[in-house]
Amino acid sequence: MGLPFLDSFSTAAGRGVWHADELGLADAQVVATGHAALDAELPGGGWPVGAMTELLQATPEAHVWRLLLPALAQAVEARGGPVVLVGAPYEPCGTALAAQGLPVEALMCVRSDAPAARLWACEQALRCAEIAAVVAWLPQARVGELRRLQLAAAQHEVLLFVCRPESVALSASPARLRLRAERCPDDPAQIALHLLKRRGPPLAAPVRVPARNARMSALLAAARVRRQLRLQPPVAPAAAPSATVVRIGAWKGGPDALDRLAVVV
């Protein structure tokens, strides 16, 4: 029996094959990141659901909330379940998160310094149908352990974000999407996102997104203006114009006319 021609597989292959010089299509659901410039560079236009997204940074929590908050708020609204934080280095500011759409009661924090306990908690959270998303800080996780989390996220279609140090950028990872985030050296108000792994060609330059939301940027700008006004030297009040007293001659009209004094400014 002869072998089938390659053309007979073209329709099926086209759905699962992407060209390296083109941005791949999403093969699963995505959630918009809330950053238009980043969405334009991601397959499907957002964070992949049911897959691991790995975020590498020099410090553990530098840009996590700014990048992930819009998507986490969407996930909570859509699924109704909580966001599980595993090993968060600092307690998040509930008031600030609530002001941007993520209520504090939608957060579930798991605190542990033991790497094995963090992995176990992360995997168990991914297996819960009510969970909207999982954000885990796993600086010491190995490739095999990350692969197990990737499989759990795929089975239960949960948003999974794993935060790791930027020193592991050259190591292997099963993550579907991998980014390295840093503050732009020429503009502290911007975050530079290096897309280390995606279904698409490498980027010549990092994607830039605002380091703060519009409301916070407006408040900080107003505070800078007030600070500049306080530092300015006081302005001396303008001197009052001098006055000259002149005598106006008698009115024409008879002996009853009186001399009057007038102030001419």
PDB file of C-alpha atoms in Angstrom:
ATOM      1  CA  MET A   1       0.000   0.000   0.000  1.00  0.00           C
ATOM      2  CA  GLY A   2       1.366   3.374  -0.984  1.00  0.00           C
ATOM      3  CA  LEU A   3       2.051   6.125   1.486  1.00  0.00           C
ATOM      4  CA  PRO A   4      -0.455   9.005   1.544  1.00  0.00           C
ATOM      5  CA  PHE A   5       0.556  12.287   0.015  1.00  0.00           C
ATOM      6  CA  LEU A   6       1.488  15.119   2.349  1.00  0.00           C
ATOM      7  CA  ASP A   7      -1.357  17.178   0.902  1.00  0.00           C
ATOM      8  CA  SER A   8      -3.856  14.872   2.567  1.00  0.00           C
ATOM      9  CA  PHE A   9      -2.610  16.099   5.940  1.00  0.00           C
ATOM     10  CA  SER A  10      -2.448  19.779   5.036  1.00  0.00           C
ATOM     11  CA  THR A  11      -5.766  20.716   6.618  1.00  0.00           C
ATOM     12  CA  ALA A  12      -5.083  18.955   9.908  1.00  0.00           C
ATOM     13  CA  ALA A  13      -1.442  20.016   9.996  1.00  0.00           C
ATOM     14  CA  GLY A  14      -2.327  23.627   9.414  1.00  0.00           C
ATOM     15  CA  ARG A  15      -4.219  23.741  12.693  1.00  0.00           C
ATOM     16  CA  GLY A  16      -1.292  22.540  14.772  1.00  0.00           C
ATOM     17  CA  VAL A  17       1.776  23.876  12.981  1.00  0.00           C
ATOM     18  CA  TRP A  18       3.000  27.448  13.054  1.00  0.00           C
ATOM     19  CA  HIS A  19       5.811  29.008  11.062  1.00  0.00           C
ATOM     20  CA  ALA A  20       8.754  30.280  13.089  1.00  0.00           C
ATOM     21  CA  ASP A  21       8.660  33.652  11.340  1.00  0.00           C
ATOM     22  CA  GLU A  22       4.985  34.240  12.208  1.00  0.00           C
ATOM     23  CA  LEU A  23       3.123  34.773  15.452  1.00  0.00           C
ATOM     24  CA  GLY A  24       1.409  31.515  16.350  1.00  0.00           C
ATOM     25  CA  LEU A  25      -2.297  31.172  16.975  1.00  0.00           C
ATOM     26  CA  ALA A  26      -3.588  30.296  20.409  1.00  0.00           C
ATOM     27  CA  ASP A  27      -4.683  26.665  20.658  1.00  0.00           C
ATOM     28  CA  ALA A  28      -6.634  27.353  23.868  1.00  0.00           C
ATOM     29  CA  GLN A  29      -8.452  30.139  25.666  1.00  0.00           C
ATOM     30  CA  VAL A  30      -6.586  33.324  26.528  1.00  0.00           C
ATOM     31  CA  VAL A  31      -7.234  36.227  28.899  1.00  0.00           C
ATOM     32  CA  ALA A  32      -6.308  39.728  27.769  1.00  0.00           C
ATOM     33  CA  THR A  33      -3.353  41.116  29.707  1.00  0.00           C
ATOM     34  CA  GLY A  34      -4.801  44.616  29.942  1.00  0.00           C
ATOM     35  CA  HIS A  35      -1.758  46.000  28.113  1.00  0.00           C
ATOM     36  CA  ALA A  36      -2.439  46.545  24.411  1.00  0.00           C
ATOM     37  CA  ALA A  37       1.241  46.543  23.397  1.00  0.00           C
ATOM     38  CA  LEU A  38       1.786  43.180  25.088  1.00  0.00           C
ATOM     39  CA  ASP A  39      -1.421  41.614  23.742  1.00  0.00           C
ATOM     40  CA  ALA A  40      -0.273  42.439  20.211  1.00  0.00           C
ATOM     41  CA  GLU A  41       2.827  40.256  20.676  1.00  0.00           C
ATOM     42  CA  LEU A  42       1.217  37.233  22.349  1.00  0.00           C
ATOM     43  CA  PRO A  43      -0.404  34.310  20.502  1.00  0.00           C
ATOM     44  CA  GLY A  44      -4.152  34.807  20.680  1.00  0.00           C
ATOM     45  CA  GLY A  45      -3.715  38.255  22.219  1.00  0.00           C
ATOM     46  CA  GLY A  46      -3.410  37.393  25.919  1.00  0.00           C
ATOM     47  CA  TRP A  47      -2.192  35.154  28.745  1.00  0.00           C
ATOM     48  CA  PRO A  48      -2.745  31.448  27.950  1.00  0.00           C
ATOM     49  CA  VAL A  49      -5.321  29.626  30.087  1.00  0.00           C
ATOM     50  CA  GLY A  50      -4.412  26.071  31.027  1.00  0.00           C
ATOM     51  CA  ALA A  51      -0.700  26.681  30.574  1.00  0.00           C
ATOM     52  CA  MET A  52       2.201  28.005  32.583  1.00  0.00           C
ATOM     53  CA  THR A  53       3.420  31.564  32.145  1.00  0.00           C
ATOM     54  CA  GLU A  54       6.833  32.142  33.674  1.00  0.00           C
ATOM     55  CA  LEU A  55       7.814  35.612  34.852  1.00  0.00           C
ATOM     56  CA  LEU A  56      11.507  36.239  35.551  1.00  0.00           C
ATOM     57  CA  GLN A  57      12.663  39.242  37.601  1.00  0.00           C
ATOM     58  CA  ALA A  58      15.656  40.463  39.565  1.00  0.00           C
ATOM     59  CA  THR A  59      13.488  41.010  42.653  1.00  0.00           C
ATOM     60  CA  PRO A  60      10.557  38.716  43.478  1.00  0.00           C
ATOM     61  CA  GLU A  61       7.634  41.138  43.397  1.00  0.00           C
ATOM     62  CA  ALA A  62       8.889  44.141  41.447  1.00  0.00           C
ATOM     63  CA  HIS A  63       6.326  44.215  38.613  1.00  0.00           C
ATOM     64  CA  VAL A  64       4.052  41.243  39.310  1.00  0.00           C
ATOM     65  CA  TRP A  65       0.904  43.125  40.279  1.00  0.00           C
ATOM     66  CA  ARG A  66       1.200  45.761  37.581  1.00  0.00           C
ATOM     67  CA  LEU A  67       1.459  43.065  34.899  1.00  0.00           C
ATOM     68  CA  LEU A  68      -1.012  40.499  36.202  1.00  0.00           C
ATOM     69  CA  LEU A  69      -3.680  42.489  38.023  1.00  0.00           C
ATOM     70  CA  PRO A  70      -5.990  43.172  35.024  1.00  0.00           C
ATOM     71  CA  ALA A  71      -6.044  39.482  34.022  1.00  0.00           C
ATOM     72  CA  LEU A  72      -6.518  38.278  37.607  1.00  0.00           C
ATOM     73  CA  ALA A  73      -9.491  40.600  38.065  1.00  0.00           C
ATOM     74  CA  GLN A  74     -11.026  39.240  34.836  1.00  0.00           C
ATOM     75  CA  ALA A  75     -10.482  35.645  35.941  1.00  0.00           C
ATOM     76  CA  VAL A  76     -12.152  36.224  39.315  1.00  0.00           C
ATOM     77  CA  GLU A  77     -15.129  37.896  37.666  1.00  0.00           C
ATOM     78  CA  ALA A  78     -15.496  35.101  35.087  1.00  0.00           C
ATOM     79  CA  ARG A  79     -15.000  32.054  37.340  1.00  0.00           C
ATOM     80  CA  GLY A  80     -16.085  33.447  40.681  1.00  0.00           C
ATOM     81  CA  GLY A  81     -13.280  31.677  42.556  1.00  0.00           C
ATOM     82  CA  PRO A  82     -10.260  33.038  44.391  1.00  0.00           C
ATOM     83  CA  VAL A  83      -6.713  33.760  43.261  1.00  0.00           C
ATOM     84  CA  VAL A  84      -4.243  31.596  45.185  1.00  0.00           C
ATOM     85  CA  LEU A  85      -0.912  33.221  46.066  1.00  0.00           C
ATOM     86  CA  VAL A  86       1.740  30.652  46.932  1.00  0.00           C
ATOM     87  CA  GLY A  87       4.850  31.936  48.694  1.00  0.00           C
ATOM     88  CA  ALA A  88       4.250  35.637  48.038  1.00  0.00           C
ATOM     89  CA  PRO A  89       7.294  37.542  49.382  1.00  0.00           C
ATOM     90  CA  TYR A  90       5.137  40.376  50.769  1.00  0.00           C
ATOM     91  CA  GLU A  91       1.549  40.745  51.835  1.00  0.00           C
ATOM     92  CA  PRO A  92      -0.301  42.553  49.017  1.00  0.00           C
ATOM     93  CA  CYS A  93      -2.014  45.878  49.665  1.00  0.00           C
ATOM     94  CA  GLY A  94      -5.691  44.928  49.611  1.00  0.00           C
ATOM     95  CA  THR A  95      -6.933  48.506  49.274  1.00  0.00           C
ATOM     96  CA  ALA A  96      -4.824  49.152  46.176  1.00  0.00           C
ATOM     97  CA  LEU A  97      -5.869  45.861  44.562  1.00  0.00           C
ATOM     98  CA  ALA A  98      -9.550  46.462  45.304  1.00  0.00           C
ATOM     99  CA  ALA A  99      -9.346  49.910  43.714  1.00  0.00           C
ATOM    100  CA  GLN A 100      -8.272  48.209  40.479  1.00  0.00           C
ATOM    101  CA  GLY A 101     -10.941  45.518  40.435  1.00  0.00           C
ATOM    102  CA  LEU A 102      -9.516  42.678  42.543  1.00  0.00           C
ATOM    103  CA  PRO A 103     -11.297  42.501  45.932  1.00  0.00           C
ATOM    104  CA  VAL A 104      -9.185  41.408  48.864  1.00  0.00           C
ATOM    105  CA  GLU A 105     -11.655  38.635  49.739  1.00  0.00           C
ATOM    106  CA  ALA A 106     -10.793  37.026  46.377  1.00  0.00           C
ATOM    107  CA  LEU A 107      -7.211  36.361  47.527  1.00  0.00           C
ATOM    108  CA  MET A 108      -6.091  33.170  49.232  1.00  0.00           C
ATOM    109  CA  CYS A 109      -2.509  33.269  50.542  1.00  0.00           C
ATOM    110  CA  VAL A 110      -0.389  30.171  51.221  1.00  0.00           C
ATOM    111  CA  ARG A 111       2.737  30.965  53.253  1.00  0.00           C
ATOM    112  CA  SER A 112       5.646  28.554  53.385  1.00  0.00           C
ATOM    113  CA  ASP A 113       9.411  28.791  53.015  1.00  0.00           C
ATOM    114  CA  ALA A 114       9.856  25.110  52.158  1.00  0.00           C
ATOM    115  CA  PRO A 115      10.146  24.566  48.369  1.00  0.00           C
ATOM    116  CA  ALA A 116       8.423  21.179  48.555  1.00  0.00           C
ATOM    117  CA  ALA A 117       5.473  22.648  50.463  1.00  0.00           C
ATOM    118  CA  ARG A 118       5.074  25.438  47.920  1.00  0.00           C
ATOM    119  CA  LEU A 119       5.043  22.954  45.043  1.00  0.00           C
ATOM    120  CA  TRP A 120       2.496  20.773  46.792  1.00  0.00           C
ATOM    121  CA  ALA A 121       0.222  23.727  47.568  1.00  0.00           C
ATOM    122  CA  CYS A 122       0.473  25.001  44.004  1.00  0.00           C
ATOM    123  CA  GLU A 123      -0.405  21.621  42.505  1.00  0.00           C
ATOM    124  CA  GLN A 124      -3.350  21.132  44.867  1.00  0.00           C
ATOM    125  CA  ALA A 125      -4.693  24.593  44.054  1.00  0.00           C
ATOM    126  CA  LEU A 126      -4.530  23.851  40.319  1.00  0.00           C
ATOM    127  CA  ARG A 127      -6.670  20.757  40.871  1.00  0.00           C
ATOM    128  CA  CYS A 128      -9.500  22.758  42.482  1.00  0.00           C
ATOM    129  CA  ALA A 129     -12.263  23.599  40.031  1.00  0.00           C
ATOM    130  CA  GLU A 130     -13.233  26.763  41.926  1.00  0.00           C
ATOM    131  CA  ILE A 131      -9.810  28.407  41.638  1.00  0.00           C
ATOM    132  CA  ALA A 132      -9.635  31.335  39.188  1.00  0.00           C
ATOM    133  CA  ALA A 133      -5.838  31.602  38.981  1.00  0.00           C
ATOM    134  CA  VAL A 134      -2.622  30.634  40.746  1.00  0.00           C
ATOM    135  CA  VAL A 135       0.398  32.903  41.219  1.00  0.00           C
ATOM    136  CA  ALA A 136       3.364  31.074  42.728  1.00  0.00           C
ATOM    137  CA  TRP A 137       6.874  32.180  43.681  1.00  0.00           C
ATOM    138  CA  LEU A 138       9.058  29.111  43.070  1.00  0.00           C
ATOM    139  CA  PRO A 139      12.697  30.220  42.877  1.00  0.00           C
ATOM    140  CA  GLN A 140      14.102  26.723  43.471  1.00  0.00           C
ATOM    141  CA  ALA A 141      11.752  24.622  41.310  1.00  0.00           C
ATOM    142  CA  ARG A 142      13.309  22.084  38.949  1.00  0.00           C
ATOM    143  CA  VAL A 143      12.237  21.364  35.382  1.00  0.00           C
ATOM    144  CA  GLY A 144      10.446  18.135  36.281  1.00  0.00           C
ATOM    145  CA  GLU A 145       8.477  19.874  39.024  1.00  0.00           C
ATOM    146  CA  LEU A 146       7.487  22.703  36.708  1.00  0.00           C
ATOM    147  CA  ARG A 147       6.387  20.184  34.083  1.00  0.00           C
ATOM    148  CA  ARG A 148       4.046  18.588  36.629  1.00  0.00           C
ATOM    149  CA  LEU A 149       2.486  21.985  37.338  1.00  0.00           C
ATOM    150  CA  GLN A 150       2.139  22.628  33.621  1.00  0.00           C
ATOM    151  CA  LEU A 151       0.192  19.367  33.224  1.00  0.00           C
ATOM    152  CA  ALA A 152      -2.073  20.188  36.177  1.00  0.00           C
ATOM    153  CA  ALA A 153      -2.859  23.634  34.742  1.00  0.00           C
ATOM    154  CA  ALA A 154      -3.694  22.085  31.354  1.00  0.00           C
ATOM    155  CA  GLN A 155      -5.996  19.467  32.857  1.00  0.00           C
ATOM    156  CA  HIS A 156      -8.053  21.995  34.799  1.00  0.00           C
ATOM    157  CA  GLU A 157      -7.725  25.041  32.490  1.00  0.00           C
ATOM    158  CA  VAL A 158      -6.442  27.445  35.146  1.00  0.00           C
ATOM    159  CA  LEU A 159      -4.321  30.561  34.752  1.00  0.00           C
ATOM    160  CA  LEU A 160      -0.894  29.759  36.165  1.00  0.00           C
ATOM    161  CA  PHE A 161       1.879  32.306  36.712  1.00  0.00           C
ATOM    162  CA  VAL A 162       5.208  31.183  38.157  1.00  0.00           C
ATOM    163  CA  CYS A 163       7.658  33.850  39.337  1.00  0.00           C
ATOM    164  CA  ARG A 164      11.344  32.936  39.284  1.00  0.00           C
ATOM    165  CA  PRO A 165      14.677  34.816  39.407  1.00  0.00           C
ATOM    166  CA  GLU A 166      16.113  36.145  36.173  1.00  0.00           C
ATOM    167  CA  SER A 167      19.246  34.026  36.744  1.00  0.00           C
ATOM    168  CA  VAL A 168      17.377  30.980  35.335  1.00  0.00           C
ATOM    169  CA  ALA A 169      16.725  32.647  31.978  1.00  0.00           C
ATOM    170  CA  LEU A 170      19.119  30.314  30.135  1.00  0.00           C
ATOM    171  CA  SER A 171      17.792  27.131  31.718  1.00  0.00           C
ATOM    172  CA  ALA A 172      15.121  24.896  30.170  1.00  0.00           C
ATOM    173  CA  SER A 173      11.483  25.435  31.071  1.00  0.00           C
ATOM    174  CA  PRO A 174       8.183  23.766  30.096  1.00  0.00           C
ATOM    175  CA  ALA A 175       6.363  27.102  30.280  1.00  0.00           C
ATOM    176  CA  ARG A 176       4.225  27.987  27.269  1.00  0.00           C
ATOM    177  CA  LEU A 177       5.131  31.656  27.674  1.00  0.00           C
ATOM    178  CA  ARG A 178       8.257  33.063  29.285  1.00  0.00           C
ATOM    179  CA  LEU A 179       9.014  36.736  30.008  1.00  0.00           C
ATOM    180  CA  ARG A 180      11.716  38.711  31.763  1.00  0.00           C
ATOM    181  CA  ALA A 181      10.608  42.008  33.278  1.00  0.00           C
ATOM    182  CA  GLU A 182      12.803  44.946  34.257  1.00  0.00           C
ATOM    183  CA  ARG A 183      12.519  48.684  34.732  1.00  0.00           C
ATOM    184  CA  CYS A 184      13.472  50.615  31.606  1.00  0.00           C
ATOM    185  CA  PRO A 185      16.857  52.256  32.252  1.00  0.00           C
ATOM    186  CA  ASP A 186      15.960  55.338  30.198  1.00  0.00           C
ATOM    187  CA  ASP A 187      12.401  55.725  31.540  1.00  0.00           C
ATOM    188  CA  PRO A 188      11.573  54.586  35.101  1.00  0.00           C
ATOM    189  CA  ALA A 189       7.858  54.972  34.335  1.00  0.00           C
ATOM    190  CA  GLN A 190       8.035  52.048  31.863  1.00  0.00           C
ATOM    191  CA  ILE A 191       8.549  48.299  32.265  1.00  0.00           C
ATOM    192  CA  ALA A 192      10.587  46.464  29.625  1.00  0.00           C
ATOM    193  CA  LEU A 193       9.293  42.960  28.856  1.00  0.00           C
ATOM    194  CA  HIS A 194      11.662  40.574  27.077  1.00  0.00           C
ATOM    195  CA  LEU A 195       9.718  37.698  25.511  1.00  0.00           C
ATOM    196  CA  LEU A 196      12.088  34.774  26.006  1.00  0.00           C
ATOM    197  CA  LYS A 197       9.680  32.106  24.795  1.00  0.00           C
ATOM    198  CA  ARG A 198       6.508  32.292  22.737  1.00  0.00           C
ATOM    199  CA  ARG A 199       5.040  30.774  19.612  1.00  0.00           C
ATOM    200  CA  GLY A 200       6.488  33.329  17.274  1.00  0.00           C
ATOM    201  CA  PRO A 201       9.726  34.950  16.103  1.00  0.00           C
ATOM    202  CA  PRO A 202      12.057  36.637  18.588  1.00  0.00           C
ATOM    203  CA  LEU A 203      11.535  40.344  19.174  1.00  0.00           C
ATOM    204  CA  ALA A 204      14.222  42.823  18.213  1.00  0.00           C
ATOM    205  CA  ALA A 205      13.266  45.093  21.125  1.00  0.00           C
ATOM    206  CA  PRO A 206      11.391  44.515  24.401  1.00  0.00           C
ATOM    207  CA  VAL A 207       7.738  45.408  24.787  1.00  0.00           C
ATOM    208  CA  ARG A 208       7.170  48.463  26.952  1.00  0.00           C
ATOM    209  CA  VAL A 209       4.206  48.850  29.278  1.00  0.00           C
ATOM    210  CA  PRO A 210       3.493  51.527  31.907  1.00  0.00           C
ATOM    211  CA  ALA A 211       4.913  50.788  35.346  1.00  0.00           C
ATOM    212  CA  ARG A 212       1.851  52.383  36.962  1.00  0.00           C
ATOM    213  CA  ASN A 213      -1.824  52.649  36.121  1.00  0.00           C
ATOM    214  CA  ALA A 214      -3.291  55.900  34.834  1.00  0.00           C
ATOM    215  CA  ARG A 215      -4.812  56.928  38.176  1.00  0.00           C
ATOM    216  CA  MET A 216      -1.589  56.399  40.094  1.00  0.00           C
ATOM    217  CA  SER A 217       0.410  58.249  37.433  1.00  0.00           C
ATOM    218  CA  ALA A 218      -1.972  61.217  37.707  1.00  0.00           C
ATOM    219  CA  LEU A 219      -1.678  61.271  41.519  1.00  0.00           C
ATOM    220  CA  LEU A 220       2.121  61.131  41.382  1.00  0.00           C
ATOM    221  CA  ALA A 221       2.214  63.892  38.760  1.00  0.00           C
ATOM    222  CA  ALA A 222       0.017  66.107  40.958  1.00  0.00           C
ATOM    223  CA  ALA A 223       2.259  65.384  43.965  1.00  0.00           C
ATOM    224  CA  ARG A 224       5.341  66.420  41.954  1.00  0.00           C
ATOM    225  CA  VAL A 225       3.679  69.693  40.997  1.00  0.00           C
ATOM    226  CA  ARG A 226       2.787  70.439  44.624  1.00  0.00           C
ATOM    227  CA  ARG A 227       6.336  69.613  45.731  1.00  0.00           C
ATOM    228  CA  GLN A 228       7.820  71.933  43.105  1.00  0.00           C
ATOM    229  CA  LEU A 229       5.509  74.731  44.198  1.00  0.00           C
ATOM    230  CA  ARG A 230       6.583  74.315  47.824  1.00  0.00           C
ATOM    231  CA  LEU A 231      10.266  74.449  46.867  1.00  0.00           C
ATOM    232  CA  GLN A 232       9.919  77.637  44.874  1.00  0.00           C
ATOM    233  CA  PRO A 233      10.975  80.836  46.715  1.00  0.00           C
ATOM    234  CA  PRO A 234       8.041  82.986  47.836  1.00  0.00           C
ATOM    235  CA  VAL A 235       7.085  85.794  45.519  1.00  0.00           C
ATOM    236  CA  ALA A 236       7.142  89.222  47.141  1.00  0.00           C
ATOM    237  CA  PRO A 237       3.856  91.135  46.810  1.00  0.00           C
ATOM    238  CA  ALA A 238       3.871  93.889  44.266  1.00  0.00           C
ATOM    239  CA  ALA A 239       4.436  97.348  45.713  1.00  0.00           C
ATOM    240  CA  ALA A 240       1.427  99.621  45.810  1.00  0.00           C
ATOM    241  CA  PRO A 241       1.589 102.353  43.175  1.00  0.00           C
ATOM    242  CA  SER A 242       2.590 105.761  44.474  1.00  0.00           C
ATOM    243  CA  ALA A 243      -0.092 108.451  44.934  1.00  0.00           C
ATOM    244  CA  THR A 244       0.232 112.134  44.192  1.00  0.00           C
ATOM    245  CA  VAL A 245      -1.930 114.832  45.789  1.00  0.00           C
ATOM    246  CA  VAL A 246      -2.852 117.656  43.466  1.00  0.00           C
ATOM    247  CA  ARG A 247      -4.997 120.716  43.969  1.00  0.00           C
ATOM    248  CA  ILE A 248      -7.807 121.164  41.562  1.00  0.00           C
ATOM    249  CA  GLY A 249      -8.648 124.689  40.701  1.00  0.00           C
ATOM    250  CA  ALA A 250     -11.947 126.270  41.707  1.00  0.00           C
ATOM    251  CA  TRP A 251     -14.976 125.280  39.721  1.00  0.00           C
ATOM    252  CA  LYS A 252     -16.112 127.747  37.226  1.00  0.00           C
ATOM    253  CA  GLY A 253     -19.386 128.860  38.539  1.00  0.00           C
ATOM    254  CA  GLY A 254     -19.065 131.602  41.007  1.00  0.00           C
ATOM    255  CA  PRO A 255     -17.723 132.470  44.381  1.00  0.00           C
ATOM    256  CA  ASP A 256     -19.257 129.368  46.013  1.00  0.00           C
ATOM    257  CA  ALA A 257     -16.885 127.048  44.180  1.00  0.00           C
ATOM    258  CA  LEU A 258     -14.643 125.092  46.601  1.00  0.00           C
ATOM    259  CA  ASP A 259     -11.174 123.800  46.200  1.00  0.00           C
ATOM    260  CA  ARG A 260     -11.100 119.978  46.260  1.00  0.00           C
ATOM    261  CA  LEU A 261      -8.278 117.540  46.891  1.00  0.00           C
ATOM    262  CA  ALA A 262      -8.053 114.532  44.604  1.00  0.00           C
ATOM    263  CA  VAL A 263      -5.815 111.503  44.675  1.00  0.00           C
ATOM    264  CA  VAL A 264      -4.484 110.600  41.274  1.00  0.00           C
ATOM    265  CA  VAL A 265      -3.269 107.065  40.935  1.00  0.00           C
TER     266      VAL A 265
END
